[in-house]
Coordinates of C-alpha atoms in Angstrom, one line a residue:
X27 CA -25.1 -0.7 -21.5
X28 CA -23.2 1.1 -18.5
X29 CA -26.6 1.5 -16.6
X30 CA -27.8 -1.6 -17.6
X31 CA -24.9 -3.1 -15.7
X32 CA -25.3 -0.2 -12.4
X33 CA -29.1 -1.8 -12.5
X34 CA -27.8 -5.4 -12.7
X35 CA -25.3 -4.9 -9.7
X36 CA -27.8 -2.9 -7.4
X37 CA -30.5 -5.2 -7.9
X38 CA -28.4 -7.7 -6.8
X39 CA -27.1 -6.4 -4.1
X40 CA -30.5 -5.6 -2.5
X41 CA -30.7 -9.4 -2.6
X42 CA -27.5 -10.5 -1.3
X43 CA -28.0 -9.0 1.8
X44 CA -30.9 -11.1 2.3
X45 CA -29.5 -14.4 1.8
X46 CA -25.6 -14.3 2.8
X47 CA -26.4 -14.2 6.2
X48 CA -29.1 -16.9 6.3
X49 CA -27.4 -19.6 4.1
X50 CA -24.0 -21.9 4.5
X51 CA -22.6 -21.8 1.0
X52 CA -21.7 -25.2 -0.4
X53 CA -18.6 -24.2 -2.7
X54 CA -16.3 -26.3 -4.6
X55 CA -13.0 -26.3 -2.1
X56 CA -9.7 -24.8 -3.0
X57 CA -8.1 -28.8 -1.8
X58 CA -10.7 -30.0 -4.4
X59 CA -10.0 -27.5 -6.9
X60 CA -6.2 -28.5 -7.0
X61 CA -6.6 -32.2 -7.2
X62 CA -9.4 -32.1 -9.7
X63 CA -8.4 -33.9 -13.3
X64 CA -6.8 -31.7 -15.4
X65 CA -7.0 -31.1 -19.0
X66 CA -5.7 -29.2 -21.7
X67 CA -7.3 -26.5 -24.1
X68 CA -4.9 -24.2 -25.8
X69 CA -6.4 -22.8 -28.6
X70 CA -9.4 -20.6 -27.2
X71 CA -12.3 -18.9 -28.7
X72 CA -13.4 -16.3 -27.0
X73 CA -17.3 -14.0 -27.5
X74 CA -17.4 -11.2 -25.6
X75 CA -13.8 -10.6 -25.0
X76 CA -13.8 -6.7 -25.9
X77 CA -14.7 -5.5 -22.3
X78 CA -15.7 -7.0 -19.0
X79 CA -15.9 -10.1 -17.9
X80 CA -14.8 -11.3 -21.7
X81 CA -11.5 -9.2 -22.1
X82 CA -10.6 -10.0 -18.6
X83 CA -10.8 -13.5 -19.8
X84 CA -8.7 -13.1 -22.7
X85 CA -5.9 -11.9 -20.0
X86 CA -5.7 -14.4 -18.2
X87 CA -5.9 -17.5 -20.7
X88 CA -3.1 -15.0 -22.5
X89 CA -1.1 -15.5 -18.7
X90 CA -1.9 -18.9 -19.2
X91 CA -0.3 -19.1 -22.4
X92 CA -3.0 -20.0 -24.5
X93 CA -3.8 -19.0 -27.5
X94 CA -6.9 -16.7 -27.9
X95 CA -9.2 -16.1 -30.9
X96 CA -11.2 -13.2 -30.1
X97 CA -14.9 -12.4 -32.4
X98 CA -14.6 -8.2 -32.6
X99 CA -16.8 -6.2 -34.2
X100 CA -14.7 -2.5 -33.7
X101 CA -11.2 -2.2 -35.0
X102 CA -10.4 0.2 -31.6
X103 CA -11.2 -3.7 -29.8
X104 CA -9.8 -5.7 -32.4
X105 CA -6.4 -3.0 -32.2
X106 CA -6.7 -4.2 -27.7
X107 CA -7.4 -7.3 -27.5
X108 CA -4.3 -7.6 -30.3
X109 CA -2.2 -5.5 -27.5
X110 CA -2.6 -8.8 -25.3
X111 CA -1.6 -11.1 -27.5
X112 CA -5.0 -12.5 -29.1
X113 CA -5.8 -13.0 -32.8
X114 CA -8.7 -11.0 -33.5
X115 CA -11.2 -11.6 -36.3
X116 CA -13.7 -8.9 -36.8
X117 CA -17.0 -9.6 -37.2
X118 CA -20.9 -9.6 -35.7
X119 CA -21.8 -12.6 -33.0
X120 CA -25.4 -12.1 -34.4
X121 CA -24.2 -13.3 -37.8
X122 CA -23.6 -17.1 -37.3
X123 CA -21.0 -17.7 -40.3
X124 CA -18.9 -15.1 -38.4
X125 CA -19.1 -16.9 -35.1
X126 CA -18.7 -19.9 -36.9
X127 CA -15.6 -18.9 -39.3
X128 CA -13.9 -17.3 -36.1
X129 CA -14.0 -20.8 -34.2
X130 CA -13.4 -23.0 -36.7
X131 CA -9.8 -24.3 -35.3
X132 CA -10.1 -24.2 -31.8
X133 CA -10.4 -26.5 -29.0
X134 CA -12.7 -24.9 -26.8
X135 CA -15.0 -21.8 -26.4
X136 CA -15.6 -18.8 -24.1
X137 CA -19.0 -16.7 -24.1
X138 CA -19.8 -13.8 -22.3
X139 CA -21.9 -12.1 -24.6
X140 CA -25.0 -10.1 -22.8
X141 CA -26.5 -6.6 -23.9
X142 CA -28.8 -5.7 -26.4
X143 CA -28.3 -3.9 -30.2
X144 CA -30.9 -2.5 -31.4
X145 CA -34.0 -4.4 -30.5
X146 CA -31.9 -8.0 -30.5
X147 CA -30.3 -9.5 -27.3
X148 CA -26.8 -10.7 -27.9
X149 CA -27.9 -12.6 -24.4
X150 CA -30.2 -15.0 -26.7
X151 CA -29.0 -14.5 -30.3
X152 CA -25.2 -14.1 -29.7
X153 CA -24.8 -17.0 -27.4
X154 CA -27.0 -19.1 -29.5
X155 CA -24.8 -19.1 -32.4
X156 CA -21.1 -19.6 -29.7
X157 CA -23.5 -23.3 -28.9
X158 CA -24.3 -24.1 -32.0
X159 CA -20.8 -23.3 -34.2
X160 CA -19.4 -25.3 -31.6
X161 CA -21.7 -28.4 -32.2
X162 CA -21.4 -28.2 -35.5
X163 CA -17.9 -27.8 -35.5
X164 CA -16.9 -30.2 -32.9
X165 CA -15.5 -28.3 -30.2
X166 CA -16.6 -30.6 -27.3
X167 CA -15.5 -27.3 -24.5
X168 CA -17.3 -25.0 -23.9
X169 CA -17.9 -22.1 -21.6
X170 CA -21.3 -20.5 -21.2
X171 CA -21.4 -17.1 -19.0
X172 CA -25.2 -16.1 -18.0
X173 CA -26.4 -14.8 -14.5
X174 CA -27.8 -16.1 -11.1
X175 CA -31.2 -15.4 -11.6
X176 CA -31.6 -18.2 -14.5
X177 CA -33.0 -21.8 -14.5
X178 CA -33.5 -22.8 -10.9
X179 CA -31.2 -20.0 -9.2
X180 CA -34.6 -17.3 -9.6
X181 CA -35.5 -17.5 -6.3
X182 CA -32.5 -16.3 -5.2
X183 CA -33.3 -12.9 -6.5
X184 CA -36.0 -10.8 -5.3
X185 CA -38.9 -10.3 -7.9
X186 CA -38.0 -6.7 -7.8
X187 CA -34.2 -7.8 -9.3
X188 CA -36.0 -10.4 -11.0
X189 CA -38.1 -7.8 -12.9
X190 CA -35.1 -5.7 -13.4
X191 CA -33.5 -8.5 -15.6
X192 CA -36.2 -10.1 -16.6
X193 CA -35.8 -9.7 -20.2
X194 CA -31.5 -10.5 -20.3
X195 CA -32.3 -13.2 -17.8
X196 CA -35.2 -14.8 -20.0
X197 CA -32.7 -14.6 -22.9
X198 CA -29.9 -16.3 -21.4
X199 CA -32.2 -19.0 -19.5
X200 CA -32.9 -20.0 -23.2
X201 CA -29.6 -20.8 -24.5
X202 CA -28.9 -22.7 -20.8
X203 CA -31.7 -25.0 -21.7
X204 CA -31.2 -25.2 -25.3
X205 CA -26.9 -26.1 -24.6
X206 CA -28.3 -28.8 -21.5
X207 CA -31.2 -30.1 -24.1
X208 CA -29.5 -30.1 -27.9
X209 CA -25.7 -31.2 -26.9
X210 CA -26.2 -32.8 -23.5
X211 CA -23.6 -35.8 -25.1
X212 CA -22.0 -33.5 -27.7
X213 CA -20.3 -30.9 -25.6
X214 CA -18.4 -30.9 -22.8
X215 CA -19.9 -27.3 -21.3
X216 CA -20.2 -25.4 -18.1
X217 CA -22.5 -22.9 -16.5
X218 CA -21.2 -20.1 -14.8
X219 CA -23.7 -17.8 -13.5
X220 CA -22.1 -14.8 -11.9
X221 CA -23.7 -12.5 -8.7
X222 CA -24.0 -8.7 -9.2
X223 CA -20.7 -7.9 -11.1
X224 CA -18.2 -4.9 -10.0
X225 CA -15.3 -4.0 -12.1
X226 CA -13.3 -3.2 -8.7
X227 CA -10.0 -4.8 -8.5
X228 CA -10.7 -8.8 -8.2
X229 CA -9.8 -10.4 -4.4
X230 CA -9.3 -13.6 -5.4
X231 CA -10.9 -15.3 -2.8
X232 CA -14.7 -15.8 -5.2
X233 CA -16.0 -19.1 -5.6
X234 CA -18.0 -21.4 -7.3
X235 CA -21.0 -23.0 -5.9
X236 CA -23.8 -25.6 -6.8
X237 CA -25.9 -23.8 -4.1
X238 CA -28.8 -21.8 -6.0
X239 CA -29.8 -20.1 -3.3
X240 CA -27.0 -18.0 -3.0
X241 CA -26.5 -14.6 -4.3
X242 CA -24.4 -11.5 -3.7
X243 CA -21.7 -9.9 -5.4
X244 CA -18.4 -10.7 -7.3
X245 CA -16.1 -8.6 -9.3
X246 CA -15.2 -9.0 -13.1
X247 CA -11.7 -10.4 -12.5
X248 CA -12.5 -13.0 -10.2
X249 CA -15.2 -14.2 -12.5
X250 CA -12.9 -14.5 -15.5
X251 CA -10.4 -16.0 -13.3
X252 CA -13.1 -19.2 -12.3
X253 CA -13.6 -19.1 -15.9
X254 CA -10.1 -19.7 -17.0
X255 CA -9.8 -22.4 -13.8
X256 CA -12.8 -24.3 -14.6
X257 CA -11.9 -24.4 -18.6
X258 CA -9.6 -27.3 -17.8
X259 CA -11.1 -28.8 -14.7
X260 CA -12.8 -32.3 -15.7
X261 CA -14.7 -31.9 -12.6
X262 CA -17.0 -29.2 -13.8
X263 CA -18.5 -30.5 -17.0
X264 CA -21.9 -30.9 -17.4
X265 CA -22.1 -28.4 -13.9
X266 CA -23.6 -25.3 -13.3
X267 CA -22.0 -23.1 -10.9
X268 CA -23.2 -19.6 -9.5
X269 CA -19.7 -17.0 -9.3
X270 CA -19.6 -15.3 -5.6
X271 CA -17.4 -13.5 -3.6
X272 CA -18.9 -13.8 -0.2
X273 CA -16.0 -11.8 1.2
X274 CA -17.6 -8.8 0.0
X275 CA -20.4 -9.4 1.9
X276 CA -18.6 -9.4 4.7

């Protein structure tokens, strides 16, 4: 998994460096941002949320004073993610009851599965079951995590990065179309597709943008922290977003 990521990050990068420069990125203001409708989700569930982008999630809604149920499959993650505060259920996001049984109460959702176990993609199977608990369970919010590189934001990848992730990108391209297809007027979702992710301290000065050109770096804390802003922001449902922090590039 931890090369997996290094490959993920470098390939992007070798990209970025290509397009920052050429490009005017489009990104939702910080004026906009603060005077978008808000709403209120308290009661989060959260896939992924024993490492990366997930458990820096779980922080922050914790900050936020929500309350967090987290899907674990370890008792060391279940035994940290309960140091912060979360209610931890342990069980596998490729079973679907246990996706299911571990949402069934909340208002809203959080995915950031990706990886692979075994010859299975959590990016495809894991995510699949987050959508479809929360259709059948009616929890209209939901947050789907993938990467730039899915749907219409390929070209802003090289092939070379493209062929590096082709197989998580297929995967999590999938479960984009299948959320924007299946529960279009169901589900109140939105698409965050992150850059090439570092697990440096986060800057705070990332962004979202509708501009699918764009690619380039962001770190882990600053995508969880768009996550967490976006969750109640009216203005981004039914949106898909790619995470940058064009600072880096700078």
């Amino acid at each position: 998994m931890r090369c997996f990521a290094l490959l993920v990050s470098a390939a992007l990068v070798a990209t970025a460096s290509g397009f920052v420069s050429r490009f005017v990125v489009q990104p939702r203001s910080r004026a906009s941002r603060h005077s978008a409708v808000r709403m209120a989700y308290n009661k989060v569930f959260v896939a992924g949320g024993s490492k990366g982008v997930g458990k820096e999630t779980v922080v922050l809604l914790r900050k936020a004073g929500k309350e967090v149920v987290a899907l674990v499959r370890s008792d060391e993650a279940k035994a940290d993610l309960e140091g912060l505060g979360a209610v931890c259920i342990k069980g596998d996001a490729f079973v679907y009851k246990d996706v299911e049984g571990a949402m069934d109460g909340c208002d809203a959702a959080i995915t950031t599965l990706g990886g692979v176990t075994g010859d299975k993609r959590v990016d495809y199977d894991g995510n699949k079951n987050v959508v479809e608990a929360a259709g059948i369970l009616g929890v209209t919010r939901l947050i789907l995590v993938t990467s730039i590189g899915c749907g219409d934001s390929k070209g802003a990848i090289s092939e070379k990065a493209y062929d590096v992730l082709k197989d998580a990108l297929v995967a999590k391209e999938k479960v984009e179309n299948q959320l924007q297809k299946f529960y279009k007027f169901t589900t109140d979702y939105t698409i965050i597709r992150p850059g090439g992710l570092s697990s440096d301290e986060a800057t705070g000065k990332a962004e979202l943008t509708d501009d699918v050109a764009k690619s380039g770096m962001i770190r882990r804390g600053d995508v969880a922290a768009l996550v967490v802003e976006a969750l109640d922001d009216a203005s981004t449902i039914k949106k898909i977003y790619s995470a940058l922090d064009f600072s880096l590039g700078e």
